[in-house]
């Protein structure tokens, strides 16, 4: 039996006060709709149908990499009408699961339970007991506790409004039942909409049982209608991420001050993360890695025993075992450090390899360079890699010592074991093992006098 998941994402989201469709707003850098898609992707044997509408072209454009069928709902005539748009994709014996594109944190475990309640004799409905159910459809039960119907807030009587069990909107049922019910929906209600929720009463009238389950936490079924709710769910999501990290053996000085906008391909044990650290993209982090306060780590591969001091920005870089980075260092894309490398403050490295045990400790720009092992690069050294049009490579071989404030005009090679005198501008390749310097002679002008103020 296959599953068809219909994700409703055509609503306008007026309360976001945004030019962008609501489902494109993001939690942890991922569109709300993308979160829902990811969760439904975890189900086996599942086809996904996304109902889009308001600003829909933009939604499709931004998320066109998703493996889903896109169906347009031209006019937003209600949740029932939205599901009707997908009938051509529904086979009679499918299990149909209906999710909302603006309810991003629903868990697979809740869906699994819901789907277990689906048969020819019963449908599954996810409900939630709420402290404040205002705005939700209410679950009306018989004296015996069986679900009778769902009544929308705007259609509810005073007594029905007192019910605190709310409809999450998340429903699962067999295809042929759903298609039957959809074809007889009416819009004679307070909002003149075709309510999906009306299928509950239809089911009951046909003797089909409505089995309910509840999520583990209310947060799972909260929808995003405005930016306050978006920010709230971002925090819920972030706490889930940091909890997972701690469960895996990571120490976080303050789990409320670490954000994860992406994934970990690998996360070692005894990693220590200080406050205000942001992880982005896909990171791989080894054992015993320390990350200092206020650092951003994006798409990095970090080996064991690396220490990143405070205020570093690491992006698309590879850091070998035992390296020490920062404080205030910037590793840009394609910076590749072998093991035991030291990168100090105000050093920027781009598209360069640095060999084992080399040190670049202060105020340098290293771009398009290949640096050997045991090299020492003095303070203020710059690879001049760019002539305004083309980029050129600097090669620094093993055991080189570059004196402070050297400019290396690429393309240029500094031979193995060479020493470059401080303050040099190196325009030609330099020989191995020799001292090379380019420096004008120092003179003192004895007759000179400092001008005096009158
Ligand atoms: C709906 C439920 C309500 C439930 C609440 C939970 C109905 C009639 N009511 O109410 O019982 O408690 O959700 O949040 O189902 N959408 C479309 N096309 C439409 C209308 C809506 O795609 O024509 C989508 C929206 O983008 C959204 C979802 O369906 O993702 C819910 O729509 P919304 O208007 O927010 O429904 P509520 O009135 O909140
Ligand atoms: Ca809603």
XYZ file of C-alpha atoms and ligand atoms in Angstrom:
494
model
C 0.000 0.000 0.000
C 1.421 3.367 -0.877
C 1.107 6.679 0.890
C 0.153 9.960 -0.739
C 1.061 12.964 1.335
C -0.771 16.145 0.465
C 0.871 19.264 1.846
C -1.438 22.278 1.929
C 0.564 25.382 1.183
C -1.769 27.690 -0.716
C -2.829 29.970 2.116
C -2.021 33.666 1.939
C -0.424 34.252 5.309
C -1.606 37.866 5.549
C -0.502 38.184 9.154
C 3.132 37.723 8.203
C 2.931 41.158 6.515
C 5.329 39.988 3.875
C 5.715 40.150 0.114
C 6.877 36.565 0.310
C 4.538 33.566 0.570
C 4.335 32.352 4.158
C 5.685 28.857 3.535
C 8.942 30.350 2.217
C 9.707 31.979 5.541
C 12.458 30.074 7.246
C 13.320 28.197 10.380
C 17.029 27.478 10.679
C 17.574 28.742 7.123
C 15.129 26.222 5.682
C 11.703 27.144 4.305
C 8.748 26.074 6.473
C 7.456 23.974 3.600
C 10.860 22.338 3.254
C 10.727 21.189 6.880
C 7.334 19.564 6.292
C 8.659 17.982 3.102
C 11.709 16.605 4.942
C 9.525 14.965 7.569
C 7.221 13.370 5.014
C 10.255 12.202 3.043
C 11.078 9.929 5.959
C 7.969 7.831 5.221
C 8.460 4.777 3.044
C 6.646 4.353 -0.229
C 5.370 7.891 -0.219
C 4.481 10.340 -3.000
C 4.255 13.991 -2.075
C 1.771 16.430 -3.556
C 2.161 20.102 -2.747
C -0.865 22.365 -3.131
C 0.347 25.847 -3.854
C -1.512 29.032 -4.573
C -0.763 32.500 -3.338
C 2.573 33.608 -4.798
C 2.922 29.987 -5.786
C 5.304 30.440 -8.690
C 7.831 31.795 -6.229
C 7.353 28.774 -3.956
C 7.853 26.403 -6.876
C 10.900 28.303 -8.078
C 12.601 28.356 -4.727
C 11.855 24.732 -3.878
C 11.902 23.155 -7.321
C 14.539 20.675 -6.186
C 11.945 18.931 -4.032
C 10.763 15.594 -5.344
C 7.058 16.398 -5.358
C 4.030 16.947 -7.585
C 3.038 20.587 -7.614
C -0.674 21.342 -7.963
C -2.059 24.835 -8.125
C -5.131 25.875 -6.174
C -6.131 28.955 -8.155
C -8.524 30.312 -5.564
C -8.256 29.645 -1.851
C -11.742 28.333 -1.165
C -10.857 26.354 1.951
C -8.882 23.362 3.146
C -11.370 20.885 1.631
C -11.159 22.631 -1.723
C -7.363 22.541 -1.475
C -7.341 18.767 -1.004
C -9.815 18.379 -3.888
C -7.100 19.729 -6.208
C -5.089 16.567 -5.596
C -7.762 13.950 -6.348
C -6.156 12.951 -9.639
C -3.115 11.764 -7.733
C -5.057 9.652 -5.250
C -5.636 5.946 -5.870
C -8.478 4.195 -4.074
C -6.283 2.027 -1.895
C -3.729 4.733 -1.026
C -3.307 5.906 2.506
C -3.699 9.666 2.189
C -1.975 11.890 4.706
C -2.794 15.581 4.887
C -0.187 17.951 6.310
C 0.075 21.738 6.493
C 3.006 23.559 4.896
C 3.051 26.066 7.742
C 3.286 23.513 10.573
C 7.017 22.850 10.419
C 7.935 20.854 13.514
C 5.632 17.844 13.288
C 7.497 14.628 14.089
C 7.501 11.392 12.156
C 6.484 9.472 15.309
C 3.178 11.370 15.414
C 2.557 10.621 11.733
C 3.357 6.929 12.199
C 0.789 6.666 14.975
C -1.762 8.501 12.831
C -1.219 6.184 9.860
C -1.677 3.110 12.047
C -5.244 4.258 12.674
C -6.120 4.148 8.971
C -8.262 1.263 7.673
C -11.513 0.750 5.819
C -13.221 0.988 9.218
C -11.398 3.980 10.686
C -9.622 7.221 9.931
C -6.799 8.876 11.841
C -7.023 12.387 13.276
C -4.284 14.214 15.157
C -5.735 16.368 17.918
C -4.187 18.437 20.658
C -5.365 19.617 24.055
C -4.670 23.305 24.299
C -4.520 25.788 27.151
C -5.979 28.317 24.792
C -7.817 26.689 21.865
C -8.978 29.996 20.346
C -8.849 29.864 16.552
C -8.771 26.083 16.344
C -11.514 23.769 15.170
C -12.920 21.939 18.216
C -13.258 18.187 18.512
C -16.845 17.412 19.478
C -17.174 14.027 21.214
C -20.203 11.991 22.304
C -20.878 11.200 25.954
C -19.112 7.922 25.291
C -16.064 9.837 24.098
C -16.329 9.053 20.395
C -15.482 11.836 17.975
C -18.676 13.177 16.380
C -17.483 16.096 14.308
C -15.168 19.091 14.148
C -16.664 22.528 14.516
C -14.719 25.577 13.421
C -14.282 28.433 15.901
C -16.408 30.737 13.761
C -19.240 28.209 13.606
C -19.007 27.048 17.218
C -21.678 27.520 19.882
C -20.759 28.989 23.240
C -20.624 25.484 24.727
C -18.468 24.144 21.881
C -16.002 26.985 22.330
C -15.308 25.647 25.830
C -13.894 22.416 24.388
C -10.127 22.467 24.777
C -9.345 19.632 22.364
C -8.326 21.264 19.105
C -8.000 20.006 15.555
C -4.429 20.061 14.304
C -5.723 19.704 10.749
C -3.574 16.647 10.244
C -5.653 13.741 9.008
C -5.062 10.344 7.376
C -7.570 8.154 5.561
C -7.964 5.738 2.684
C -8.133 7.207 -0.810
C -11.579 6.004 -1.881
C -13.210 7.216 1.338
C -11.592 10.626 1.057
C -12.553 11.054 -2.598
C -16.181 10.230 -1.782
C -16.336 12.705 1.043
C -14.559 15.460 -0.855
C -17.124 15.273 -3.642
C -19.950 16.038 -1.226
C -18.409 18.970 0.679
C -20.563 22.101 0.957
C -19.561 25.645 1.813
C -22.632 26.636 3.815
C -20.764 27.844 6.898
C -19.641 31.077 8.510
C -16.655 31.471 6.154
C -18.293 30.123 2.987
C -15.376 27.766 2.623
C -15.116 24.108 1.779
C -13.908 22.740 5.103
C -11.852 19.574 5.067
C -12.944 19.128 8.657
C -16.485 18.311 7.494
C -15.313 14.878 6.376
C -15.173 13.856 10.041
C -18.933 14.051 10.476
C -19.409 12.284 7.131
C -17.205 9.446 8.325
C -19.120 9.140 11.587
C -22.427 9.051 9.675
C -21.097 6.137 7.631
C -20.137 4.236 10.769
C -16.448 4.811 10.317
C -14.581 5.369 13.533
C -12.415 8.452 14.044
C -9.325 7.376 15.971
C -7.287 10.175 17.474
C -3.750 10.500 18.677
C -1.878 13.455 20.143
C 1.654 14.714 19.554
C 4.245 14.451 22.319
C 4.400 18.198 22.585
C 2.091 21.025 21.493
C 4.976 22.655 19.670
C 4.882 19.885 17.064
C 1.533 21.031 15.754
C 1.846 24.780 16.107
C 1.412 26.642 12.859
C 3.151 29.810 11.795
C 0.757 32.666 11.203
C 2.854 35.650 12.199
C 6.479 36.522 12.859
C 6.181 36.043 16.610
C 5.152 32.439 16.078
C 7.956 32.043 13.554
C 10.509 33.258 16.108
C 9.017 31.047 18.816
C 9.263 27.921 16.666
C 12.809 28.835 15.646
C 13.751 28.682 19.354
C 11.897 25.381 19.826
C 13.742 23.959 16.838
C 17.098 25.234 18.070
C 16.629 23.690 21.502
C 15.872 20.355 19.841
C 19.151 20.625 17.911
C 21.255 21.520 20.915
C 19.643 18.712 22.948
C 20.651 16.252 20.230
C 24.201 17.614 20.316
C 24.452 17.175 24.063
C 23.058 13.647 23.801
C 25.903 12.883 21.407
C 28.549 14.000 23.853
C 28.977 17.694 23.116
C 29.283 20.208 25.957
C 27.469 23.463 25.380
C 28.162 26.265 27.831
C 24.669 27.567 27.153
C 22.332 25.588 24.886
C 20.203 28.699 24.360
C 23.153 30.480 22.784
C 24.177 28.004 20.105
C 22.311 27.843 16.801
C 22.359 25.094 14.207
C 21.187 26.007 10.730
C 22.008 22.795 8.983
C 23.311 19.359 9.817
C 26.310 17.513 11.163
C 27.761 14.877 8.944
C 29.814 13.846 11.921
C 29.928 15.123 15.467
C 32.628 13.758 17.755
C 32.671 13.305 21.498
C 33.917 15.765 24.084
C 33.435 18.679 21.757
C 33.149 21.926 23.715
C 31.212 24.836 22.351
C 31.237 28.244 23.969
C 28.459 30.831 23.729
C 27.106 32.477 20.573
C 28.408 29.903 18.158
C 26.558 29.424 14.880
C 26.796 26.244 12.818
C 25.648 26.510 9.214
C 25.404 24.075 6.313
C 26.876 20.634 6.746
C 29.700 20.384 9.261
C 31.876 17.481 10.276
C 33.546 17.856 13.660
C 36.012 15.481 15.287
C 36.609 14.504 18.907
C 37.870 16.969 21.533
C 37.310 19.983 19.327
C 36.906 23.295 21.169
C 35.048 26.174 19.581
C 35.374 29.595 21.158
C 32.712 32.217 21.705
C 31.181 34.160 18.814
C 32.414 31.905 16.046
C 30.641 30.908 12.837
C 31.372 27.480 11.414
C 29.946 26.674 7.994
C 30.480 23.588 5.822
C 33.704 22.811 7.622
C 35.565 19.551 8.075
C 37.348 19.748 11.404
C 39.560 16.897 12.605
C 40.214 15.814 16.222
C 41.774 18.051 18.881
C 41.335 21.299 16.979
C 41.014 24.470 19.002
C 39.126 27.373 17.486
C 39.471 30.433 19.676
C 36.883 33.197 19.965
C 35.586 35.276 17.049
C 36.538 33.066 14.116
C 34.708 32.674 10.818
C 35.246 29.360 9.103
C 33.600 28.619 5.763
C 34.073 25.669 3.401
C 37.426 24.917 4.993
C 39.249 21.763 6.042
C 41.144 21.836 9.331
C 43.558 19.036 10.229
C 44.081 17.450 13.633
C 45.509 19.573 16.421
C 45.303 22.902 14.608
C 44.829 26.089 16.604
C 42.842 28.858 14.939
C 42.190 32.409 16.058
C 41.146 34.422 17.878
C 39.769 36.615 15.064
C 40.794 34.396 12.160
C 38.932 33.928 8.912
C 39.176 30.741 6.896
C 37.476 31.178 3.546
C 36.455 28.558 0.966
C 39.118 26.021 0.055
C 41.412 26.830 2.908
C 42.951 23.449 3.721
C 45.124 23.077 6.757
C 47.153 19.925 7.477
C 47.666 18.946 11.117
C 49.165 21.104 13.895
C 48.857 24.341 11.934
C 48.565 27.610 13.880
C 46.535 30.436 12.432
C 46.486 33.552 14.588
C 44.600 36.798 14.856
C 43.524 38.813 11.836
C 44.702 36.186 9.385
C 42.617 35.509 6.290
C 43.184 32.367 4.257
C 41.503 31.636 0.948
C 41.938 28.758 -1.518
C 45.270 27.730 -0.057
C 46.855 24.647 1.435
C 49.015 24.897 4.523
C 51.347 22.005 5.461
C 51.866 20.299 8.797
C 53.142 22.414 11.668
C 53.216 25.704 9.763
C 52.391 28.974 11.511
C 50.729 32.122 10.283
C 50.162 33.932 13.505
C 49.427 37.587 12.862
C 47.765 39.934 10.374
C 48.226 38.125 7.067
C 46.380 37.511 3.823
C 47.124 34.174 2.195
C 45.248 33.558 -1.061
C 45.832 31.052 -3.885
C 48.892 29.723 -2.136
C 50.471 26.385 -1.479
C 52.454 26.422 1.732
C 54.674 23.516 2.769
C 55.268 22.097 6.234
C 57.110 23.808 9.094
C 56.829 27.188 7.429
C 56.768 30.331 9.534
C 55.019 33.312 8.028
C 55.793 36.569 9.807
C 53.294 39.209 10.818
C 51.742 41.276 8.048
C 52.756 39.007 5.171
C 50.555 39.288 2.110
C 50.268 37.157 -1.004
C 49.596 39.621 -3.799
C 47.576 37.174 -5.864
C 45.436 39.470 -7.969
C 46.340 41.970 -10.665
C 42.811 43.236 -11.011
C 41.939 40.670 -13.657
C 43.769 37.412 -13.044
C 44.683 35.433 -9.971
C 48.133 33.915 -9.552
C 49.626 31.320 -7.296
C 52.234 31.626 -4.575
C 54.243 28.520 -3.697
C 56.121 28.422 -0.425
C 58.100 25.227 0.062
C 58.873 23.368 3.315
C 60.885 24.968 6.144
C 60.664 28.486 4.745
C 60.870 31.484 7.048
C 59.143 34.593 5.750
C 60.075 37.781 7.596
C 57.372 40.180 8.718
C 55.668 42.541 6.307
C 56.664 40.666 3.183
C 54.715 41.016 -0.042
C 54.856 38.015 -2.324
C 53.967 39.119 -5.849
C 52.458 36.036 -7.487
C 53.186 34.005 -9.468
C 56.196 33.311 -7.315
C 57.917 30.381 -5.616
C 59.966 30.544 -2.436
C 62.383 27.573 -2.465
C 62.726 25.013 0.316
C 64.435 26.251 3.453
C 64.691 29.824 2.171
C 64.578 32.844 4.459
C 63.032 36.097 3.343
C 64.148 39.256 5.100
C 61.468 41.348 6.744
C 59.910 44.109 4.685
C 60.720 42.523 1.326
C 58.753 42.717 -1.870
C 59.424 39.417 -3.592
C 58.789 39.536 -7.326
C 61.006 36.665 -8.530
C 61.415 33.051 -7.433
C 63.880 32.734 -4.576
C 66.537 29.999 -4.238
C 66.447 27.212 -1.643
C 68.268 27.618 1.668
C 69.351 31.238 0.939
C 68.459 34.552 2.516
C 66.652 36.765 0.042
C 65.650 40.317 0.747
C 64.624 43.350 -1.222
C 65.004 46.435 0.804
C 66.385 49.879 0.097
C 69.495 50.782 2.080
C 68.873 52.626 5.326
C 70.363 56.096 5.395
C 70.365 58.885 7.939
C 70.504 62.524 6.879
C 72.636 64.314 9.365
C 71.862 67.876 8.221
C 68.107 67.417 8.510
C 66.172 69.313 11.117
C 62.584 68.829 12.182
C 60.468 71.870 11.211
C 59.473 73.929 14.192
C 56.044 75.452 14.932
C 56.055 79.240 15.141
C -7.644 24.876 9.989
C -8.744 23.884 10.382
C -8.966 23.952 11.885
C -7.667 23.682 12.614
C -6.586 24.635 12.148
C -5.271 24.207 12.727
C -10.297 23.722 8.514
C -11.589 24.142 7.963
N -9.953 24.225 9.687
O -8.160 26.170 10.283
O -9.950 23.013 12.275
O -7.864 23.786 14.008
O -6.458 24.588 10.719
O -4.298 25.121 12.405
O -9.613 22.911 7.915
N -4.922 26.218 2.857
C -4.857 26.003 1.494
N -5.886 26.404 0.715
C -7.006 26.983 1.222
C -7.078 27.181 2.615
C -6.024 26.790 3.411
O -3.863 25.486 0.985
O -7.914 27.301 0.440
C -3.813 25.754 3.700
C -3.095 26.901 4.394
O -1.979 27.320 3.633
C -2.627 26.261 5.692
C -3.699 25.194 5.965
O -4.323 24.954 4.731
O -1.398 25.606 5.553
C -4.687 25.650 7.008
O -5.366 26.785 6.553
P -5.836 27.934 7.516
O -6.559 28.954 6.741
O -4.712 28.395 8.361
O -6.893 27.141 8.405
P -7.501 27.552 9.779
O -8.607 28.491 9.549
O -6.440 27.945 10.705
Ca -3.914 28.465 10.517
